[in-house]
Short mmCIF file of C-alpha atoms in Angstrom, two decimals:
data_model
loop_
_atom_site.label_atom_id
_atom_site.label_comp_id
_atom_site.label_asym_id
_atom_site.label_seq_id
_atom_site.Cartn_x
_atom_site.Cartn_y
_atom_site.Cartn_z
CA UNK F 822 5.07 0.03 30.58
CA UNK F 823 8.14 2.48 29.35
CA UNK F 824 8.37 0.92 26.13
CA UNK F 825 8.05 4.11 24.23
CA UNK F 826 10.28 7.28 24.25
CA UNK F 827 7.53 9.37 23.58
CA UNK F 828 7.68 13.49 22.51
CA UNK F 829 5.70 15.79 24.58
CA UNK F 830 2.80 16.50 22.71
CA UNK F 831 -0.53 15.13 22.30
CA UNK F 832 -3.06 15.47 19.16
CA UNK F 833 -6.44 15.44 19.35
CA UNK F 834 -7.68 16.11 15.79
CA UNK F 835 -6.65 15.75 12.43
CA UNK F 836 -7.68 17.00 8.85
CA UNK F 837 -6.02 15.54 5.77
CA UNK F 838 -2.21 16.48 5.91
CA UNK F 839 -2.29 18.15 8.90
CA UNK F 840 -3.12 17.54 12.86
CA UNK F 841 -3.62 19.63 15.53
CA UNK F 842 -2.51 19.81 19.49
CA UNK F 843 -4.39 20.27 22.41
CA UNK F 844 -3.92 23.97 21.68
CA UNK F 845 -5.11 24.26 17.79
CA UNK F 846 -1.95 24.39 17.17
CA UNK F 847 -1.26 23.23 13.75
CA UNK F 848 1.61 20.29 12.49
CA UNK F 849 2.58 19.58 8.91
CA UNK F 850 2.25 15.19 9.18
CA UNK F 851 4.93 14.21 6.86
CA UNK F 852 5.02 11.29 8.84
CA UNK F 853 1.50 9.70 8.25
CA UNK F 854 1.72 7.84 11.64
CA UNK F 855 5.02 5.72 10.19
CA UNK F 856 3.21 5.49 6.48
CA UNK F 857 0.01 4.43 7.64
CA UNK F 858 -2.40 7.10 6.86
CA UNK F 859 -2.03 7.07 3.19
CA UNK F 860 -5.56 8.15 2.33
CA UNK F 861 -4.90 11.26 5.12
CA UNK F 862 -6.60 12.10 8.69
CA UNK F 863 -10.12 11.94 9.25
CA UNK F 864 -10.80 11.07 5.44
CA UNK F 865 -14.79 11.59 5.59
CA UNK F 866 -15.41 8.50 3.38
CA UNK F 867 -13.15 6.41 5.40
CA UNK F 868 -14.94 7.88 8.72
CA UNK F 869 -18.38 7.07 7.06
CA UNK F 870 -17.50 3.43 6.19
CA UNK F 871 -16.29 3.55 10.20
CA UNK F 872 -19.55 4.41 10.98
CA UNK F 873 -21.57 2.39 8.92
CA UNK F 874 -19.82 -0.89 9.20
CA UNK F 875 -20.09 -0.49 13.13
CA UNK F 876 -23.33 0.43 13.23
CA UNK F 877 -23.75 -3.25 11.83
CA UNK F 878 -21.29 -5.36 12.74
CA UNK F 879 -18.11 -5.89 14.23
CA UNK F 880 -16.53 -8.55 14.72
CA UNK F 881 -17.85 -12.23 14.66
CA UNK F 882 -14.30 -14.52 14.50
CA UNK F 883 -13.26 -15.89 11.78
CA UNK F 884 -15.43 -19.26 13.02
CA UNK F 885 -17.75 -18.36 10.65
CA UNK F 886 -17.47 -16.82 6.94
CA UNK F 887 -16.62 -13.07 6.85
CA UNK F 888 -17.91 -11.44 3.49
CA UNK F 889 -15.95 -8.85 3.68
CA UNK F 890 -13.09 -10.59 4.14
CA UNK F 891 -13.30 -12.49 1.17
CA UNK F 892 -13.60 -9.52 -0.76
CA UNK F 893 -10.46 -7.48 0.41
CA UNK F 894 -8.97 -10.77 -0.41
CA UNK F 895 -10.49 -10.93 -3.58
CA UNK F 896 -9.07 -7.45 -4.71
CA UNK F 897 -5.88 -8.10 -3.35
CA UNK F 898 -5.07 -11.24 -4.92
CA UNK F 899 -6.41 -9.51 -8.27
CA UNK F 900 -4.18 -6.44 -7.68
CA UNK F 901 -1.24 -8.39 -6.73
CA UNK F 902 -1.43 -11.69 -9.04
CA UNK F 903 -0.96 -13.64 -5.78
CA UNK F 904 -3.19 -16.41 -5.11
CA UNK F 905 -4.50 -16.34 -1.75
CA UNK F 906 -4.16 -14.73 1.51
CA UNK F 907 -3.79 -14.35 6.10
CA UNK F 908 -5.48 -11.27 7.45
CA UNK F 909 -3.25 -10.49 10.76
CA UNK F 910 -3.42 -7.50 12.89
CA UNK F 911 -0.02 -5.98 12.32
CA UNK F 912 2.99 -6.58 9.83
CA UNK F 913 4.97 -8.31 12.52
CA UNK F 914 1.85 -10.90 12.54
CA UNK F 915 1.99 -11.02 8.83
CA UNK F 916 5.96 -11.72 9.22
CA UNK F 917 5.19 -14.71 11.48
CA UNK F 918 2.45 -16.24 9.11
CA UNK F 919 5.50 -15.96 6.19
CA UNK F 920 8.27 -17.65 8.30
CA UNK F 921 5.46 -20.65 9.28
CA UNK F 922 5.04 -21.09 5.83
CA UNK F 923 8.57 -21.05 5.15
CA UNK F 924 9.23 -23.77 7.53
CA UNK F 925 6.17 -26.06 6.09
CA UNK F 926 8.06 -25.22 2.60
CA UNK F 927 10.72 -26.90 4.37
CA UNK F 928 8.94 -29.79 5.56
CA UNK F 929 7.72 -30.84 1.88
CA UNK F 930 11.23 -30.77 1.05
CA UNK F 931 12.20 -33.10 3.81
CA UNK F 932 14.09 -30.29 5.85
CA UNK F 933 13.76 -30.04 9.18
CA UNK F 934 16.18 -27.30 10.64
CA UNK F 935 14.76 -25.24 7.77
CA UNK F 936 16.67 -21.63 7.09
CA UNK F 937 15.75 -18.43 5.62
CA UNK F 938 18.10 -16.13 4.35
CA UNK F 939 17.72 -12.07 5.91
CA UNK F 940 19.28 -8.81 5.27
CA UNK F 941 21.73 -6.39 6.98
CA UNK F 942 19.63 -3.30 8.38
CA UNK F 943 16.48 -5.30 7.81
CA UNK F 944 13.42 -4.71 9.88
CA UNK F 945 10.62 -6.98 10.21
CA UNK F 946 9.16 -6.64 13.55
CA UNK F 947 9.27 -7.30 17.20
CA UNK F 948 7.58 -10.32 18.10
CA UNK F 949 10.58 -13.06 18.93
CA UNK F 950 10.75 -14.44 15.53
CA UNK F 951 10.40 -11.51 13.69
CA UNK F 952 13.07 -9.28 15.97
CA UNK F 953 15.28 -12.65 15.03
CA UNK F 954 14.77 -11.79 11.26
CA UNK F 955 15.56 -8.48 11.99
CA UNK F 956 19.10 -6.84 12.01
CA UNK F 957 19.07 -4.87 14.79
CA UNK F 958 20.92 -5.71 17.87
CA UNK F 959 18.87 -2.56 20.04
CA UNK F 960 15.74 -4.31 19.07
CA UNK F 961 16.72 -7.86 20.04
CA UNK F 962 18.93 -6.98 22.76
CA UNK F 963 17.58 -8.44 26.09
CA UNK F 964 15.52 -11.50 24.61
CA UNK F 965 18.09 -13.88 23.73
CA UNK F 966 18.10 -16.92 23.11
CA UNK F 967 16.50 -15.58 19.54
CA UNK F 968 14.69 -17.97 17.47
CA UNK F 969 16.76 -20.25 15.49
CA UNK F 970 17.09 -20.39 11.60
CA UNK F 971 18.24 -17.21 10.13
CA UNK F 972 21.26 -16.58 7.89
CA UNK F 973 22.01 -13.18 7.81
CA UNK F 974 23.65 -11.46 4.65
CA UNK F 975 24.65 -7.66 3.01
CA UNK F 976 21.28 -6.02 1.74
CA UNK F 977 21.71 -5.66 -2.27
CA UNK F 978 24.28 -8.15 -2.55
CA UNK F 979 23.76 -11.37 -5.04
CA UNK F 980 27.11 -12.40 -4.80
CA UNK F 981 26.71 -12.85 -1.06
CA UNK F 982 23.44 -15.14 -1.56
CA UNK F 983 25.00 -17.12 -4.77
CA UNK F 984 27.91 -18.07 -1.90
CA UNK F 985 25.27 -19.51 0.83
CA UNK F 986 23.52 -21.15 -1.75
CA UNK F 987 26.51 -22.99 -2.91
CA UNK F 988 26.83 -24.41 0.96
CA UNK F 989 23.94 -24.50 2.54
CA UNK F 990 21.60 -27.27 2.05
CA UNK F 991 18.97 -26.01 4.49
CA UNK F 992 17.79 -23.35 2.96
CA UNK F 993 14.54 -22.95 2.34
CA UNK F 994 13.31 -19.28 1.39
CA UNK F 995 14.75 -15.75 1.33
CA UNK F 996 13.00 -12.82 3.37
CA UNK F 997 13.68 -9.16 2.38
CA UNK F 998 12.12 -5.73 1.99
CA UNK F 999 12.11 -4.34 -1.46
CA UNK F 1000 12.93 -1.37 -0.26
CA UNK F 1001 14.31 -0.72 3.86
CA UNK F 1002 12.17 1.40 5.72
CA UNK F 1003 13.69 1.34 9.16
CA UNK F 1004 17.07 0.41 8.07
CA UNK F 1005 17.42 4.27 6.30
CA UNK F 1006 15.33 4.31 3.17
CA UNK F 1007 17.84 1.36 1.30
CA UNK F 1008 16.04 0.63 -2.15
CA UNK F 1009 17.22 -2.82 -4.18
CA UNK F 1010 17.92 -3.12 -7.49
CA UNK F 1011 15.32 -4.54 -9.70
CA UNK F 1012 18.74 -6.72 -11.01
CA UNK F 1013 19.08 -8.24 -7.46
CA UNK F 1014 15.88 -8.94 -7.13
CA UNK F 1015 16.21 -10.54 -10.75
CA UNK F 1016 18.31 -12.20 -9.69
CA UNK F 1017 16.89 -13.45 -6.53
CA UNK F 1018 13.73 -14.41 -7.83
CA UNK F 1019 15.99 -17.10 -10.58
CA UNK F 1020 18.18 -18.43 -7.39
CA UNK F 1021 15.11 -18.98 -5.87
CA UNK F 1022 13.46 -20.49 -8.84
CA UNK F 1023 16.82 -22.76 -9.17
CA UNK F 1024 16.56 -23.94 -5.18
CA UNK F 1025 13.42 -24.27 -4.85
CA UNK F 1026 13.42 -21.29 -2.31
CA UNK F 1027 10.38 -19.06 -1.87
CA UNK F 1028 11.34 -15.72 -2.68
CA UNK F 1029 9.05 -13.72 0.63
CA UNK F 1030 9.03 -10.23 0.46
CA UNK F 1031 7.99 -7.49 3.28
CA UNK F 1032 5.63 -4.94 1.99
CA UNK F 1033 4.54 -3.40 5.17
CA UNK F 1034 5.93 -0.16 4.61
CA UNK F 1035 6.70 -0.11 0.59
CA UNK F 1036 3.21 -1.51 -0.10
CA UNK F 1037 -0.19 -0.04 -0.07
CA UNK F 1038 0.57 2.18 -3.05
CA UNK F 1039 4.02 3.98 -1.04
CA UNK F 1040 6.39 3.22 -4.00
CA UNK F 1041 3.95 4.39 -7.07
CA UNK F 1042 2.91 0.76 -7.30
CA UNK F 1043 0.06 -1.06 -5.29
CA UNK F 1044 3.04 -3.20 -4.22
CA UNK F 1045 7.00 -2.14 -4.72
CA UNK F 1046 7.90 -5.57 -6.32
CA UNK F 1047 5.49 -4.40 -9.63
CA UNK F 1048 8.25 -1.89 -10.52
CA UNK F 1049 9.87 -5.26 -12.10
CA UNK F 1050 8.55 -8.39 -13.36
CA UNK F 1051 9.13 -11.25 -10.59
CA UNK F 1052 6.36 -12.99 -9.24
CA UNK F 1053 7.00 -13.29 -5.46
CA UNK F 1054 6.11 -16.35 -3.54
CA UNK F 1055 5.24 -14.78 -0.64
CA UNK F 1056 3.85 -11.04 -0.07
CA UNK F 1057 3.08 -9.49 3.51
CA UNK F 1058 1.95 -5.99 4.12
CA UNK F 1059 -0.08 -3.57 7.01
CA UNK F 1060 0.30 -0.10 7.60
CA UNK F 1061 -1.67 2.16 5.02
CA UNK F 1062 -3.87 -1.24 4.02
CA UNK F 1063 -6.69 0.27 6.89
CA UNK F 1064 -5.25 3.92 7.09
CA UNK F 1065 -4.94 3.82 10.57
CA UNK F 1066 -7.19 0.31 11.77
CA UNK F 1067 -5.31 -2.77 12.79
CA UNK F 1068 -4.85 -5.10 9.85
CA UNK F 1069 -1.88 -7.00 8.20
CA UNK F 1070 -1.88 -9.51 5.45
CA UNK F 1071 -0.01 -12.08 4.13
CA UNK F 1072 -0.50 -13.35 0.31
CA UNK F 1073 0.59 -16.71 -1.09
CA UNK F 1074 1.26 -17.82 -4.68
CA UNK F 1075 2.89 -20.77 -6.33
CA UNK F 1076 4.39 -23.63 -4.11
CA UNK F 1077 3.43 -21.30 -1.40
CA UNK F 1078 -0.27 -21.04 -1.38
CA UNK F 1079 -1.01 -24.40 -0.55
CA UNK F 1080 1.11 -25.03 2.63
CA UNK F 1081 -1.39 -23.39 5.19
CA UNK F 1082 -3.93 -25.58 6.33
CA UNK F 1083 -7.05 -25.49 8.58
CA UNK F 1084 -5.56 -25.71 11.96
CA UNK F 1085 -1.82 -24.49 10.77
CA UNK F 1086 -2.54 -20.42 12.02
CA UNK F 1087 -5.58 -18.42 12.94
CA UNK F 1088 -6.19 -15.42 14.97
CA UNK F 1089 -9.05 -14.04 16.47
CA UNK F 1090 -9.32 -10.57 15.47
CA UNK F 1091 -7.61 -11.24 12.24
CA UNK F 1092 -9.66 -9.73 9.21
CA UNK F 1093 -12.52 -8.96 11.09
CA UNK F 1094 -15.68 -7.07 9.35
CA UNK F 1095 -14.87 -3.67 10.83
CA UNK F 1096 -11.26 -3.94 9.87
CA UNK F 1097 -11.71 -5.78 6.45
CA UNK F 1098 -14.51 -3.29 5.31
CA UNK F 1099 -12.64 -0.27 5.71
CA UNK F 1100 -9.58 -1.78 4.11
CA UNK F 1101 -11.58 -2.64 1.24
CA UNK F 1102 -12.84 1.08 0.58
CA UNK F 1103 -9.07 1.74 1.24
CA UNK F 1104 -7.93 -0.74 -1.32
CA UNK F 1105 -9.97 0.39 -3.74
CA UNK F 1106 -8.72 3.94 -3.30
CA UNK F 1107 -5.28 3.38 -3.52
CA UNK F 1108 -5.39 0.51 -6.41
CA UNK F 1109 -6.71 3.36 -9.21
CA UNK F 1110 -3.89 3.86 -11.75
CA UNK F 1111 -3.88 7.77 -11.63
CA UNK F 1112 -4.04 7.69 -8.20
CA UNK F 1113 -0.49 5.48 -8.31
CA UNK F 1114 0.60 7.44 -10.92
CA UNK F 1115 0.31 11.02 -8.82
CA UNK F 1116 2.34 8.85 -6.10
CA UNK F 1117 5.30 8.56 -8.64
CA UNK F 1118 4.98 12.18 -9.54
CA UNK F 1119 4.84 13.51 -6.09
CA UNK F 1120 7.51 11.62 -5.24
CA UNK F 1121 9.69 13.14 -7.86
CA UNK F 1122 8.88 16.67 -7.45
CA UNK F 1123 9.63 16.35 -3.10
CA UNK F 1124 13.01 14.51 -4.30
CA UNK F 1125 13.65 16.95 -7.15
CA UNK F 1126 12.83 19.89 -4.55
CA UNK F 1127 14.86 18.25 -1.94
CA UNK F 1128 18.17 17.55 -4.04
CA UNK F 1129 17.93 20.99 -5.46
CA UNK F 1130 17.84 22.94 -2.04
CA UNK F 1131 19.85 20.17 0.09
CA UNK F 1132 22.31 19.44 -2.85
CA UNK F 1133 26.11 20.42 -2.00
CA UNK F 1134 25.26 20.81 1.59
CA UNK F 1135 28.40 19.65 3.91
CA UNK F 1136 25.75 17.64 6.45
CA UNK F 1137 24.38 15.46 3.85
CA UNK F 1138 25.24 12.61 2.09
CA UNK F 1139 22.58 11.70 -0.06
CA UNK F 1140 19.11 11.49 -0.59
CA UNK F 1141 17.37 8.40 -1.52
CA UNK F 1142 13.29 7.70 -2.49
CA UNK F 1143 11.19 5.31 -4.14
CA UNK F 1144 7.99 6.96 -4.89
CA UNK F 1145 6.51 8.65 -1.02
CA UNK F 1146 9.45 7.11 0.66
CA UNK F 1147 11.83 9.52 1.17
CA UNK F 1148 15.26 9.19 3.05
CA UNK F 1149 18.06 12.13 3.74
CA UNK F 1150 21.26 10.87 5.12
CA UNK F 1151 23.12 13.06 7.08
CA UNK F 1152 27.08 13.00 8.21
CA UNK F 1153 26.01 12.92 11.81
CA UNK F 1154 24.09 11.24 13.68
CA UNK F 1155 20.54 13.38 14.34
CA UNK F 1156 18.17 12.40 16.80
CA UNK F 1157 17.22 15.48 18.08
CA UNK F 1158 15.63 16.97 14.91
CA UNK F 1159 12.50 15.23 15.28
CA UNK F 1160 11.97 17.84 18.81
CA UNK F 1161 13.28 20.73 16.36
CA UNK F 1162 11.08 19.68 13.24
CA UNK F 1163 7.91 19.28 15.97
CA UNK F 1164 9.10 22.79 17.26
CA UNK F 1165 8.80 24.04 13.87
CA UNK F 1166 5.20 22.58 13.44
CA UNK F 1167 6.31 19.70 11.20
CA UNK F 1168 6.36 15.57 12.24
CA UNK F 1169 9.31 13.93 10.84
CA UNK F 1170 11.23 10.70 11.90
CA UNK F 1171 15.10 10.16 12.39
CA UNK F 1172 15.76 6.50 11.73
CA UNK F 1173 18.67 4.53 11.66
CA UNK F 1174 20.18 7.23 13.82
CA UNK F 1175 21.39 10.06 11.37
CA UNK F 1176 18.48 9.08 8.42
CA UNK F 1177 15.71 11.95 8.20
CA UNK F 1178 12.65 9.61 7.19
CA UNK F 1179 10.19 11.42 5.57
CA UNK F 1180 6.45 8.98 4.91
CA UNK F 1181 3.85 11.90 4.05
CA UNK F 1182 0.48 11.02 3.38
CA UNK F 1183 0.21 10.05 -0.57
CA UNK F 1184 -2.21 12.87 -0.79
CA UNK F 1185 0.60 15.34 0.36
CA UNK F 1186 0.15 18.33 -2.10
CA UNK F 1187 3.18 20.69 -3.71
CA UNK F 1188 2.75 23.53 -1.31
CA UNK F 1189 3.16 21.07 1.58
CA UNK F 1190 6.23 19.51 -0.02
CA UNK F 1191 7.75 22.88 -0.37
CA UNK F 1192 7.23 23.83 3.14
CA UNK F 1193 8.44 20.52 4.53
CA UNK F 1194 12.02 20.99 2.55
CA UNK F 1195 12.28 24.72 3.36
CA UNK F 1196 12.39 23.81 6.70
CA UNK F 1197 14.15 20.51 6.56
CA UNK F 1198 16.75 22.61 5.09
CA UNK F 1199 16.95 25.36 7.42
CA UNK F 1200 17.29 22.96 10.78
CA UNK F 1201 19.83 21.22 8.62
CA UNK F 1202 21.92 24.06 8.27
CA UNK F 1203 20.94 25.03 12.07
CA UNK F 1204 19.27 27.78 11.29
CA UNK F 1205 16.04 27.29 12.87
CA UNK F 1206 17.31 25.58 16.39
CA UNK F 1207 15.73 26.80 19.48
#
């Protein structure tokens, strides 16, 4: 089916950093397959735990106990102070298993046309409840009637929530991202989500947060939300957890944790030994503290290099990041920079319409940093257009 829009080009190998075409042609990935290759391409320790773990076993259901299942969830509980956890295949999945909980929230509070409170430009997938949680009319477009219970308000904006809160006696949780991947790189204020977390504590809301894209180490954290001190209800993340396998996860703490029970979800891939094997050696990668710690500094340098060759330029606005998440805003809308960046041998993303994502492995080095602005900045200024 035509669902994708896809560029012209086809890789069939990839080393760290970098991948190559059908031609050995080489690409700069600042892109890291939309921030899921954290750990890089064809990391040999990740292809040996491939290997190994196949060679052995697969996949058995989740009928029966999975060992190393209840390990990644183990370490990610411990990592994230959360108290247990839903292996999915995809964020989207993990979104679904947080609005089912959200609604059995509602039940214990004797709710029945439970609500959840979303954000402007928020993105948190395309299955039909999640593209109903999401704020984009060109996703949901086509497959009304969408799915009932959302109350959409402005991103970074208490004052909207404190109003809703004062009227609405359905309400049952709030879903956000911490920081807006596919909305343009939009980071919240640790004071809103402060401030969140004690409206939540006040309504007896759970406070739900999507870490698809910010988690997984992106932000300089294992999870965005540790930059301040709230303890979420609800966590869900995917991308970079399996650096490139099919795995999603949402964690449960507090009032949450106990809703699910045997018979409420399932799925039959979900956290299977292949999948939950590599994410463990992935986890356990990304968790180390100087690992997290060379996140933040990368992140600082490429925003640092970026503001000081971009800065003053007519076509931009601003630049925004939160550790390896890295958004340019231009005047205009750009589209067509992601053919010219390819052209040029490097893989960006244009979100948003005139937002120059940039998601680069969290191994990225200086040199490739440097590279990536010097040409960012000369298609910018149209220098470079063929």
């Amino acid at each position: 089916m035509p669902t994708y829009s896809r560029l012209d080009k086809a890789f069939v190998k990839g080393e760290g950093c970098y991948l190559y075409d059908e031609e050995g042609n080489e690409y700069l990935d600042m892109l890291a397959g939309i921030g899921v290759v954290g750990l890089g391409h064809a990391d040999p320790a990740i292809a040996k735990t491939i290997s190994e773990q196949a060679a052995k076993l697969i996949h058995t259901s989740n009928i029966y106990r999975i060992p190393a299942q209840e390990a990644l969830a183990e370490k990610l509980t411990q990592i994230s102070a959360m108290e247990n956890c839903f292996f999915s295949n995809s964020g989207a999945e993990a979104n679904e298993a947080a609005i089912k909980i959200a609604r059995l929230h509602g039940r214990t509070l004797n709710i029945d046309q439970a609500q959840i409170i979303v954000m402007e430009n928020a993105f948190h997938g395309r299955t039909l409840a999640t593209l109903s949680a999401t704020a984009s009319r060109k996703v949901q477009a086509g497959f009304e009637p969408l799915v009932p219970g959302f109350i959409r308000v402005p991103y970074n904006d208490i004052k909207a929530v404190k109003d809703i809160a004062d009227k609405n006696k359905h309400i049952v949780a709030v879903l956000l991202e911490p920081v807006q991947g596919e909305g343009g790189i939009h980071i919240a204020d640790k004071d809103y989500l402060n401030s969140l977390y004690e409206i939540c504590q006040e309504k007896n809301w759970l406070l739900m947060l999507d870490e698809v894209q910010s988690g997984n180490g992106r932000t300089g954290k294992y999870f965005a939300f540790q930059h301040t001190s709230i303890k979420p209800d609800v966590v869900t993340t995917a991308k970079a957890l399996g650096n490139g396998l099919p795995i999603g996860a949402c964690l449960a703490a507090n009032k949450a944790a106990g809703l699910m029970k045997a018979g409420n979800h399932g799925s039959t891939y979900g956290g299977n030994h292949l999948v939950c094997t590599v994410a463990l050696e992935v986890v356990n990668r990304l968790s180390q503290s100087d690992f997290l710690s060379s996140v933040e500094e990368k992140g600082q340098y490429f925003f640092n290099a970026l503001t000081k060759e971009l800065s003053g330029n007519e076509k931009v606005v601003n630049i925004r990041h939160h550790g390896l998440m890295m958004g340019i805003e231009l005047v205009d809308d750009a589209p067509q920079l992601v053919q010219e960046a390819l052209n040029q041998g490097l893989l960006i993303n244009v979100t948003s319409g005139k937002v120059i994502r940039l998601l680069p492995p969290l191994i990225v080095e200086k040199e490739q940093m440097d590279l990536c602005v010097s040409i960012l900045a000369n298609l910018i200024n149209g220098k470079l257009l063929k």
